[in-house]
Coordinates of C-alpha atoms and ligand atoms in Angstrom, one line a residue:
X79 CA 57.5 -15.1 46.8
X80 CA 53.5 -14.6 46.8
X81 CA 51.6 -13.4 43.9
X82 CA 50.9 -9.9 44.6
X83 CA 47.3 -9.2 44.1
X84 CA 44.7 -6.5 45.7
X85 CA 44.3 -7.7 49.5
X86 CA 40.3 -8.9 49.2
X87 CA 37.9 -8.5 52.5
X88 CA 34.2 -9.6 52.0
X89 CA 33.4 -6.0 51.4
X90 CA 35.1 -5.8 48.2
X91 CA 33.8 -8.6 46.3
X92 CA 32.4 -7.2 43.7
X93 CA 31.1 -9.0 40.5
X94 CA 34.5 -7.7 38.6
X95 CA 36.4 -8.6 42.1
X96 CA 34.9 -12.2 41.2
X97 CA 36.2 -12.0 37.6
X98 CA 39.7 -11.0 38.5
X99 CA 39.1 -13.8 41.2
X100 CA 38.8 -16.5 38.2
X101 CA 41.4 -15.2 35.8
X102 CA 43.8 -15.1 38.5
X103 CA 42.5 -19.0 39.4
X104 CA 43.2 -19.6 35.6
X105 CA 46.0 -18.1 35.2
X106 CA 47.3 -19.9 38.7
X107 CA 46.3 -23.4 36.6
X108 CA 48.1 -22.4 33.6
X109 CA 51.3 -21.6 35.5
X110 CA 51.4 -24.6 37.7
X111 CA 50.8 -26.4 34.4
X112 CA 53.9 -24.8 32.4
X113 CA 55.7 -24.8 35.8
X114 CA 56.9 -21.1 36.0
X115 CA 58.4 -19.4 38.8
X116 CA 57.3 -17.6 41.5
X117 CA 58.8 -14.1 39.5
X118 CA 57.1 -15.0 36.4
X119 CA 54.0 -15.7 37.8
X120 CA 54.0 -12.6 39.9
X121 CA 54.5 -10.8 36.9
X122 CA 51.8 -12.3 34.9
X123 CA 49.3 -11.6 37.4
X124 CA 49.4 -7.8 38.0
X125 CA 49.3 -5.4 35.3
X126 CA 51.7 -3.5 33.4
X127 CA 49.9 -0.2 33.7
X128 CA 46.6 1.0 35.2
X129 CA 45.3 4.5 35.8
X130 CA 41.8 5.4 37.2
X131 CA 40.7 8.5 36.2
X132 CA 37.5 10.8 37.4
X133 CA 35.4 11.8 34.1
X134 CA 33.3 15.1 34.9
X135 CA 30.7 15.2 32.1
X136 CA 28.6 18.3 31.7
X137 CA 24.7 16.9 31.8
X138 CA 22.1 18.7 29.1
X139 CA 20.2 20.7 32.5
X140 CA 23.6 21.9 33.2
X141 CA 24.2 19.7 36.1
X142 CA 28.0 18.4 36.0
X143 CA 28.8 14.4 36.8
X144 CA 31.5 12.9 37.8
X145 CA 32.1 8.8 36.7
X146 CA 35.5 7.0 37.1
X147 CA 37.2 5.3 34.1
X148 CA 39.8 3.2 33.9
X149 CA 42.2 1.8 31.1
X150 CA 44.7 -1.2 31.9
X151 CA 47.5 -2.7 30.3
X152 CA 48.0 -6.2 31.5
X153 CA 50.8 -6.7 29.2
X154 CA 52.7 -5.7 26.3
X155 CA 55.5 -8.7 26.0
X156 CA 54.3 -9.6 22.9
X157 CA 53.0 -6.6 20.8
X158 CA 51.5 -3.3 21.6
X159 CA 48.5 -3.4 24.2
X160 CA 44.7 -4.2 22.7
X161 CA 41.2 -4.1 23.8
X162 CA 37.5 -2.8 24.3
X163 CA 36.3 0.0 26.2
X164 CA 33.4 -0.8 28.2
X165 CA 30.1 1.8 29.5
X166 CA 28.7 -0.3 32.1
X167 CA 27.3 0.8 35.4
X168 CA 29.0 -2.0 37.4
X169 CA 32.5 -1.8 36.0
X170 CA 35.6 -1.2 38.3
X171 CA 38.7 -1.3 38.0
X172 CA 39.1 -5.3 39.1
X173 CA 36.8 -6.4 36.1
X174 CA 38.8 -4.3 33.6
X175 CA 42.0 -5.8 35.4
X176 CA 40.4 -9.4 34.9
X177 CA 39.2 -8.1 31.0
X178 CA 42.6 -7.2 29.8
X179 CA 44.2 -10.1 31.4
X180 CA 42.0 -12.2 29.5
X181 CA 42.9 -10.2 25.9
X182 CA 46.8 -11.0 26.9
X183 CA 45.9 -14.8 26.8
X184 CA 43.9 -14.4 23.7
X185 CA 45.8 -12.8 21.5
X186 CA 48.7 -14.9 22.3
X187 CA 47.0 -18.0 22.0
X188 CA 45.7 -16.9 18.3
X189 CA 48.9 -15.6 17.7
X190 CA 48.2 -12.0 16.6
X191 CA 51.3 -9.5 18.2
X192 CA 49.3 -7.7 20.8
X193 CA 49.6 -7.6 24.2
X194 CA 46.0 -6.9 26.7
X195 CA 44.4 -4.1 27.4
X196 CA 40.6 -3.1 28.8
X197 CA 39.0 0.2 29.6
X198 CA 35.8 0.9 31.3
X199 CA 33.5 3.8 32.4
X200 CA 31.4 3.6 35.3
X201 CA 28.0 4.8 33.7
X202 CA 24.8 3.6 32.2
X203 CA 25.3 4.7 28.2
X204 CA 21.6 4.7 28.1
X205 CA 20.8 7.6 30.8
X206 CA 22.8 9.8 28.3
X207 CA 21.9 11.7 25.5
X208 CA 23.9 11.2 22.7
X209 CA 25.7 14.6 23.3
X210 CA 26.2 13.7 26.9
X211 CA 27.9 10.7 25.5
X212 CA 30.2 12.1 23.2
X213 CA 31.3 14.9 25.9
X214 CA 31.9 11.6 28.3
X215 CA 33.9 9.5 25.6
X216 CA 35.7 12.5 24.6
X217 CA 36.8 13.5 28.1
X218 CA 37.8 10.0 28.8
X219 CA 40.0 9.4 26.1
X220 CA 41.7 12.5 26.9
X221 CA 42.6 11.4 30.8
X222 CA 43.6 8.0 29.1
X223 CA 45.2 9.8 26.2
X224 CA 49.0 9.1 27.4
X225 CA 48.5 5.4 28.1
X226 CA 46.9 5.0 23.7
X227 CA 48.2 5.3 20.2
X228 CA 48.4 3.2 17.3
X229 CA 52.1 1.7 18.7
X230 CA 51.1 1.4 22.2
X231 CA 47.5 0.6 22.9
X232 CA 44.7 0.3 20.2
X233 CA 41.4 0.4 22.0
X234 CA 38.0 -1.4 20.2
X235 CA 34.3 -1.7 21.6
X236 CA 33.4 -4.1 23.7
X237 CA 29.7 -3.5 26.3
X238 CA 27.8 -0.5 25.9
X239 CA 30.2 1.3 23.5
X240 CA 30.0 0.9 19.3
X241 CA 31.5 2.2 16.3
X242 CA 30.4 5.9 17.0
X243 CA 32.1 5.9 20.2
X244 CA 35.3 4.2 18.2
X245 CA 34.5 7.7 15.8
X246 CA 34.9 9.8 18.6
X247 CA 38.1 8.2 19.9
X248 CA 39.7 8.5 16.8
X249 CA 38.4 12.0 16.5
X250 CA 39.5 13.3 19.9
X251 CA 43.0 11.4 19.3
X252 CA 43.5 12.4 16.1
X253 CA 42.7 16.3 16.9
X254 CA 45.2 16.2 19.7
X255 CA 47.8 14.8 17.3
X256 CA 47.0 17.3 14.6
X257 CA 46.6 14.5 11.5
X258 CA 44.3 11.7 11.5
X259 CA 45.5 8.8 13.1
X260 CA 43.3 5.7 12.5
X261 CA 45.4 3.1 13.6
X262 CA 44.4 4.5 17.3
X263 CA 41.3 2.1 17.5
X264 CA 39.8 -0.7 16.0
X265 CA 35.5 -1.3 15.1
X266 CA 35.2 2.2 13.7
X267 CA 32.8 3.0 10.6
X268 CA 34.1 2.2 7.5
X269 CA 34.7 5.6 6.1
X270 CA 37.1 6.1 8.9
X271 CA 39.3 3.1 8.1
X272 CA 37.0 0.4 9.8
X273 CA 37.9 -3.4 8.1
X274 CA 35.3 -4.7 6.3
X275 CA 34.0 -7.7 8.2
X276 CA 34.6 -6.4 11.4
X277 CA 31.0 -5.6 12.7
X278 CA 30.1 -9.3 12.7
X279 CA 33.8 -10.6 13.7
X280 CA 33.4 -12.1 17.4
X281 CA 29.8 -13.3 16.3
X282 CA 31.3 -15.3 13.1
X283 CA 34.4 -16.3 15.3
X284 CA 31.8 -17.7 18.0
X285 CA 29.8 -19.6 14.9
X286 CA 33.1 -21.3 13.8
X287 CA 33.9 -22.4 17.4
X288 CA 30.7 -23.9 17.9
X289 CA 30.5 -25.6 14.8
X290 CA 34.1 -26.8 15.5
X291 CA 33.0 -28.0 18.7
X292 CA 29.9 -29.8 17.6
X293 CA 31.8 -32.0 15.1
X294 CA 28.9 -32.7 13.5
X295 CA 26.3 -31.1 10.4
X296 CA 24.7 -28.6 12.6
X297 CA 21.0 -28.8 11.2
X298 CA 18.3 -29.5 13.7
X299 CA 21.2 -28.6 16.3
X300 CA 19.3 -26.5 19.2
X301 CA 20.7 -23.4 20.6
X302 CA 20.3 -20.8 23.4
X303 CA 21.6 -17.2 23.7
X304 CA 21.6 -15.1 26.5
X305 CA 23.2 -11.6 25.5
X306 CA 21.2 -10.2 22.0
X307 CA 24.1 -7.2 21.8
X308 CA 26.4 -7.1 19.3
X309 CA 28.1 -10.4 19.8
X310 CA 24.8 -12.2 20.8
X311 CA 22.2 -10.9 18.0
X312 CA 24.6 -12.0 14.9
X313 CA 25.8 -15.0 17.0
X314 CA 22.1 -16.0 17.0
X315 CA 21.6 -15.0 13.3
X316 CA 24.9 -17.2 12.0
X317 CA 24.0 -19.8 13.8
X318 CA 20.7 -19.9 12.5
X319 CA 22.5 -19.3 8.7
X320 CA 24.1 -22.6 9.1
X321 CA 21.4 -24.5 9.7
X322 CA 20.5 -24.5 13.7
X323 CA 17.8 -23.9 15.4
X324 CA 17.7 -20.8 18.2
X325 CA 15.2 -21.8 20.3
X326 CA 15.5 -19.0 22.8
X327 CA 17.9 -15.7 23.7
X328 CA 17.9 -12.9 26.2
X329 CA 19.1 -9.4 26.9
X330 CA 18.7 -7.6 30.2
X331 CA 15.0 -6.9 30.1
X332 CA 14.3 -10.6 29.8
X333 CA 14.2 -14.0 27.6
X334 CA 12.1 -15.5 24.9
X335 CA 11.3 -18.6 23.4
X336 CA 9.9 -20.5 21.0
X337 CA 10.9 -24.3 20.7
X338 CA 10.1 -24.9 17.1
X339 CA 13.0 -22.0 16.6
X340 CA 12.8 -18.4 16.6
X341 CA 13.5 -16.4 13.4
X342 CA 16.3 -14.9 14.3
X343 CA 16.7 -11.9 11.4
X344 CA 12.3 -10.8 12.7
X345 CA 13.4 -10.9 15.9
X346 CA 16.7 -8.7 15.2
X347 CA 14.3 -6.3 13.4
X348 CA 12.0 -6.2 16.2
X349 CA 14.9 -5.4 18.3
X350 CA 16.3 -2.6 16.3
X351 CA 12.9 -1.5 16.3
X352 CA 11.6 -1.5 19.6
X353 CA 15.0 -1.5 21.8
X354 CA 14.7 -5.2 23.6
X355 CA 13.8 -8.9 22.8
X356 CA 10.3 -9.0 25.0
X357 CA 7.1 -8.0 23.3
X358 CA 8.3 -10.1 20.2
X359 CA 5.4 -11.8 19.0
X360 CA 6.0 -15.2 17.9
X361 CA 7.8 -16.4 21.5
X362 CA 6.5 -17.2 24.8
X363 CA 8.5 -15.5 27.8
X364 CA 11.1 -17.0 29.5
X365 CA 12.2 -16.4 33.1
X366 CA 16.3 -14.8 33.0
X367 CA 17.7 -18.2 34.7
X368 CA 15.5 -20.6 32.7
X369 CA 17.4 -19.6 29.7
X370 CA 20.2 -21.5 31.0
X371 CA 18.7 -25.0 32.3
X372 CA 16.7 -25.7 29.0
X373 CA 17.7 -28.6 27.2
X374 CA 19.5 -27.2 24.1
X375 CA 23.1 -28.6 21.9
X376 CA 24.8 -25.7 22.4
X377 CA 24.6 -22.7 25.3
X378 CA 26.3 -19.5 24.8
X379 CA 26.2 -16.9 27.3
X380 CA 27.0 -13.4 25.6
X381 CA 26.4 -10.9 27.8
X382 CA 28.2 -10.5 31.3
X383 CA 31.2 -12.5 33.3
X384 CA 29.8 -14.8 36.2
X385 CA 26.5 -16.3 34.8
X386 CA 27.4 -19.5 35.1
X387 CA 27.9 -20.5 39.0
X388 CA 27.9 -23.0 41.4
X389 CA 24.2 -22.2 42.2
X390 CA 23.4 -23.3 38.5
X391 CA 26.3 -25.2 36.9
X392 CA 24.3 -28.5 37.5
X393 CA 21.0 -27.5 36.1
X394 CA 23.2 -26.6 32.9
X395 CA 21.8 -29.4 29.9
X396 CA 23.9 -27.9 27.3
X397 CA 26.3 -30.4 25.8
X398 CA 28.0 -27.6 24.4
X399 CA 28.4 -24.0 26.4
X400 CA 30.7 -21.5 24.0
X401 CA 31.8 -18.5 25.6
X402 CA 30.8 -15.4 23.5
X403 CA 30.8 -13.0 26.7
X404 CA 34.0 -13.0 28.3
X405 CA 34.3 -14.9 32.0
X406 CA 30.8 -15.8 32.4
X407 CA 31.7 -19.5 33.7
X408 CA 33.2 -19.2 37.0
X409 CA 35.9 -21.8 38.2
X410 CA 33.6 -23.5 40.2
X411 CA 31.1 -24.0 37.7
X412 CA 33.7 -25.0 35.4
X413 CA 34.4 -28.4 37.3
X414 CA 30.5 -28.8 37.6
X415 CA 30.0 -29.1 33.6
X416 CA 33.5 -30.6 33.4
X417 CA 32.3 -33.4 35.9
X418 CA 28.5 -33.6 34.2
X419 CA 30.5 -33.9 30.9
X420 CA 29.8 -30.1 29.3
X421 CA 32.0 -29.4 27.0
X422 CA 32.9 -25.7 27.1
X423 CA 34.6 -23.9 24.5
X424 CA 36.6 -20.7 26.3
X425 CA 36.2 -17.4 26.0
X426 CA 39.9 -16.5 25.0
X427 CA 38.9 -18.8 22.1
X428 CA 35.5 -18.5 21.2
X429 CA 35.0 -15.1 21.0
X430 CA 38.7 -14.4 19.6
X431 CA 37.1 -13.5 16.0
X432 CA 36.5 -9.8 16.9
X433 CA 40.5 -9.4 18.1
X434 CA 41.6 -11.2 14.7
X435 CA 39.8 -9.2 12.6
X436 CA 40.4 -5.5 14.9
X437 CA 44.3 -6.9 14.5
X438 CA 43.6 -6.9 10.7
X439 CA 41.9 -3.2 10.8
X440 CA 45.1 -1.8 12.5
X441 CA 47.3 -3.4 9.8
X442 CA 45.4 -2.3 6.8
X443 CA 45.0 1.2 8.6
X444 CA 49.1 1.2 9.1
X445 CA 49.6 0.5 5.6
X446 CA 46.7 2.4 4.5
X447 CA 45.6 -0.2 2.7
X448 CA 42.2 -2.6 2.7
X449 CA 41.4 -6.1 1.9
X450 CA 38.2 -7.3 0.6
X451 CA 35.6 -9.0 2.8
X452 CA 36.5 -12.7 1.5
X453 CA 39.8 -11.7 2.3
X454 CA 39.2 -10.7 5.9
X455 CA 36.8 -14.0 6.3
X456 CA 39.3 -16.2 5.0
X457 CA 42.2 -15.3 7.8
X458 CA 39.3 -14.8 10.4
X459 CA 38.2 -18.5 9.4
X460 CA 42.2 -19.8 9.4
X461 CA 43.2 -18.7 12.5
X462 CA 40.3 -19.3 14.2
X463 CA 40.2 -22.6 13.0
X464 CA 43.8 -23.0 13.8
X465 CA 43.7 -21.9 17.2
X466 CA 40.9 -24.2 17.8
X467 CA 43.1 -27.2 16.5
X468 CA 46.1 -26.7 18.9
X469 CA 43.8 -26.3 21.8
X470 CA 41.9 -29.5 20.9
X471 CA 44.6 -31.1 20.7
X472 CA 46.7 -30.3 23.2
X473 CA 43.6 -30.7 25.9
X474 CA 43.3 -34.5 24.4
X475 CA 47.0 -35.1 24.6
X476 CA 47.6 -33.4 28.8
X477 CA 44.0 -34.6 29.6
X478 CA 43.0 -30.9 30.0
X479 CA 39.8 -29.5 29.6
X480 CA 39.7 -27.0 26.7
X481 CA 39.8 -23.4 29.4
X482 CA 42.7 -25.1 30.8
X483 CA 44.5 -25.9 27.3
X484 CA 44.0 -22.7 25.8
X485 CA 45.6 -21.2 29.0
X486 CA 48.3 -23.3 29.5
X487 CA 49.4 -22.0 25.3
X488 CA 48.3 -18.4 25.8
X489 CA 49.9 -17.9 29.2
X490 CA 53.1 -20.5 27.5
X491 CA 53.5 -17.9 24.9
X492 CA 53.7 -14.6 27.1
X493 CA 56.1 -16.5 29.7
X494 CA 58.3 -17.1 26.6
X495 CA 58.3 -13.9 24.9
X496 CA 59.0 -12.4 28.4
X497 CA 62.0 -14.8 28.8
X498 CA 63.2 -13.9 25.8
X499 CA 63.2 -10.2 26.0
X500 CA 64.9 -10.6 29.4
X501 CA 64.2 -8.2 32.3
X502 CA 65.3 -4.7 31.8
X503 CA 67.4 -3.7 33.8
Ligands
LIG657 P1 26.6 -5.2 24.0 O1 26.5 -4.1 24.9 O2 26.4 -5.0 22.5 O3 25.5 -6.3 24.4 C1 25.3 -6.8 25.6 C2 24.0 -7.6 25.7 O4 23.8 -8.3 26.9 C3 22.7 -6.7 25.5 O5 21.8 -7.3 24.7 C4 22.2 -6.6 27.0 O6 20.8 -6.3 27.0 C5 22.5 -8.0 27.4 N1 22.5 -8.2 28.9 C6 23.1 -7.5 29.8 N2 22.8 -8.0 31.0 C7 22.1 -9.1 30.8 C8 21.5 -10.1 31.6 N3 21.6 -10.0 33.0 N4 20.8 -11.1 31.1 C9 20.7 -11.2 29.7 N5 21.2 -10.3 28.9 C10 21.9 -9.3 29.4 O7 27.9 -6.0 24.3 P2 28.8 -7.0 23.4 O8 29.8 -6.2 22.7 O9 27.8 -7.8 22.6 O10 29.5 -7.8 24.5 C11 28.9 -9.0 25.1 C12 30.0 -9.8 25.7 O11 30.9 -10.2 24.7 C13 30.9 -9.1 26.7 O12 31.3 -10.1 27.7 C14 32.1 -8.7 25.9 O13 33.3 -8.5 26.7 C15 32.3 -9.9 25.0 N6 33.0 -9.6 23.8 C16 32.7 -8.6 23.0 C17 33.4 -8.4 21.8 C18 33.0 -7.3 20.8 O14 33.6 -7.3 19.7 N7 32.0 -6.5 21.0 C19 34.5 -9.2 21.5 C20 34.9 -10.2 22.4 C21 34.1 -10.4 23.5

């Protein structure tokens, strides 16, 4: 039997076709690896559950829109479905296919009882007013409103979306339920149940899985960024606490630098100030792709899937590239780095901290309960650290590279849970 997947002609390849592209290539690794069967693998590679929906948004002239959404469920073996929504222009419904495939792996190879989910609008958050972007998240979450709930599938942010669109979710939800409810998403404010510690979760998970990686003191340690979002910006700024030196970052309008090491908490200021990294003064410009060839420890790409290709792989001097965006190496450029001896600590792993600590959220918010911050960074810190240790060592022991050992447990895991259960009927 073939894996069924979306017949592809060169017209549809799309950056999110690409992404699907590699998480099926993964995913195809993983399962020769584990030695599944043609069923099982079939299964793992198409979704549970996905529904496109058409979100007609009333503009402030008057004017009516009309974006498509999406929300997928790639696969609930293990637990109830999780993960972000993301407001990008570009997003379709193979990325977010690709995106929640990608949370399945993760949260089994962390070993947190969810299954994988993604959501996406079509649109570019900042053309909208803030009003125009509540009526869009509202109206969204109500065409996706069978598919969530605090049982079934707990949303989170992820691109272009924050804790006021994690407010509104909760809201609309909530309203239609008739009692607050939550549990229904993860990365809201704290006064709506949000976990302490959760703002700077995937940042702090990608600071532990570098310094993991590295093996070594990290002072004088050089570092690049691309991505100064909210996994990029506090990514920079831990790194920096410990003791490295960010020598450059990026976000879409362009890339500074500044060799001797950039002070990363000005720079954040200047960027909360002023909306984007260039016009900072004490760093020279840098061109987008030059971010990426400069001679640094440790690389890691935080903004979009598919940065790292064929087309640049080689000019990569990294020793170190750790994956805070998810899928921006491609398979291709994976064997580049692997063969020029890059180390590259995968997405499902590196940037696991903000699903461990929205998994925590949900619990405290079930129980109506909440821990303390040292709390939350001590079982971020353990199971971050623990995952990292299986994956290490079971890439040393199968001669696997570290994206192919954290697949080969993550996909493992789902395979078995899904044996387990049996097929209904
Ligand atoms: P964000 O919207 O807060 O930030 C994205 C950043 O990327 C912005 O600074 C933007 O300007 C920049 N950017 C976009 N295109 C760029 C380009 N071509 N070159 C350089 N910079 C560019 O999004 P985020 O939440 O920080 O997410 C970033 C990545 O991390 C995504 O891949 C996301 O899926 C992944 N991720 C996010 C979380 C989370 O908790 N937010 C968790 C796990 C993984």
């Amino acid at each position: 039997m073939s894996v069924m997947v979306p017949s592809k002609t060169p017209a549809q390849t799309t950056p999110g076709r690409q992404a699907l592209d590699s998480a099926l290539h993964q995913l195809g690794q993983a399962a020769e690896h584990l030695g599944l069967d043609d069923g099982l693998r079939t299964m793992l590679a198409t979704p549970r559950r996905s529904l496109t929906v058409s979100v007609p948004v009333r503009r402030e002239d008057g004017r009516m829109d009309v974006v498509q959404g999406f929300r997928v469920q790639h696969n609930v073996s293990r637990g109830p479905a999780k993960g972000g929504i993301r407001f990008h222009p570009g997003t379709d419904i193979h990325e977010v296919t690709a995106l929640a495939m990608w949370m399945t792996w993760k949260c089994a190879l962390v070993g947190i009882p969810y299954g994988g989910a993604k959501g996406g609008v079509a649109v570019d958050p900042g053309t909208l007013t803030t009003r125009e972007l509540e009526r869009l998240t509202r109206r969204y979450v109500n065409e996706i409103l069978p598919m969530i709930g605090p049982e079934k599938d707990i949303p989170a942010p992820d691109v272009g979306t924050d804790e006021q669109t994690m407010a509104w979710i909760m809201d609309t939800y909530s309203v239609n339920a008739g009692y607050a409810v939550p549990g229904v998403v993860t990365g809201k404010p704290m006064q709506l149940g949000g976990s302490l510690g959760r703002a700077g979760a995937t940042s702090r998970g990608v600071q532990i899985a570098a310094l993991s990686a590295l093996g070594h003191a990290p002072e004088g340690v050089t570092v690049a960024v691309q991505g100064f979002g909210k996994v990029g910006a506090l990514a920079a700024q831990y790194l920096s606490d410990a003791g490295c030196k960010v020598v450059a970052v990026s976000d879409v309008t362009g890339a500074v630098h500044a060799p001797g090491g950039l002070d990363v908490a000005a720079l954040r200021a200047h960027v909360a100030e002023t909306g984007q990294v260039l016009g900072y003064r004490d760093a020279d410009v840098l061109g987008h792709d030059e971010l990426f060839e400069l001679d640094v420890d440790i690389l890691v790409p935080a903004a979009l899937e598919g940065v790292i290709t064929e087309a640049n792989a080689a000019r990569v001097r990294a020793r170190l590239v750790v994956e805070g965006a998810n899928g921006p190496t491609t398979p291709e450029a994976d064997e580049i780095l692997a063969a020029n001896g890059t180390v590259v600590v995968p997405d499902i792993l590196a940037n696991a901290g903000g699903v461990i600590v929205s998994y925590l959220e949900w619990v405290q918010n079930m129980q109506a309960f909440s821990w303390s911050e040292g709390e939350v960074a001590r079982k971020l810190k353990d199971l971050m650290e623990s995952a990292y240790g299986e994956v290490k060592s079971m890439a040393a022991e199968r001669g696997l590279t570290l994206r192919q050992a954290a697949h080969v447990i993550g996909v493992g895991r789902v395979a078995e849970a899904h044996q387990m259960r049996g097929l209904y009927p």
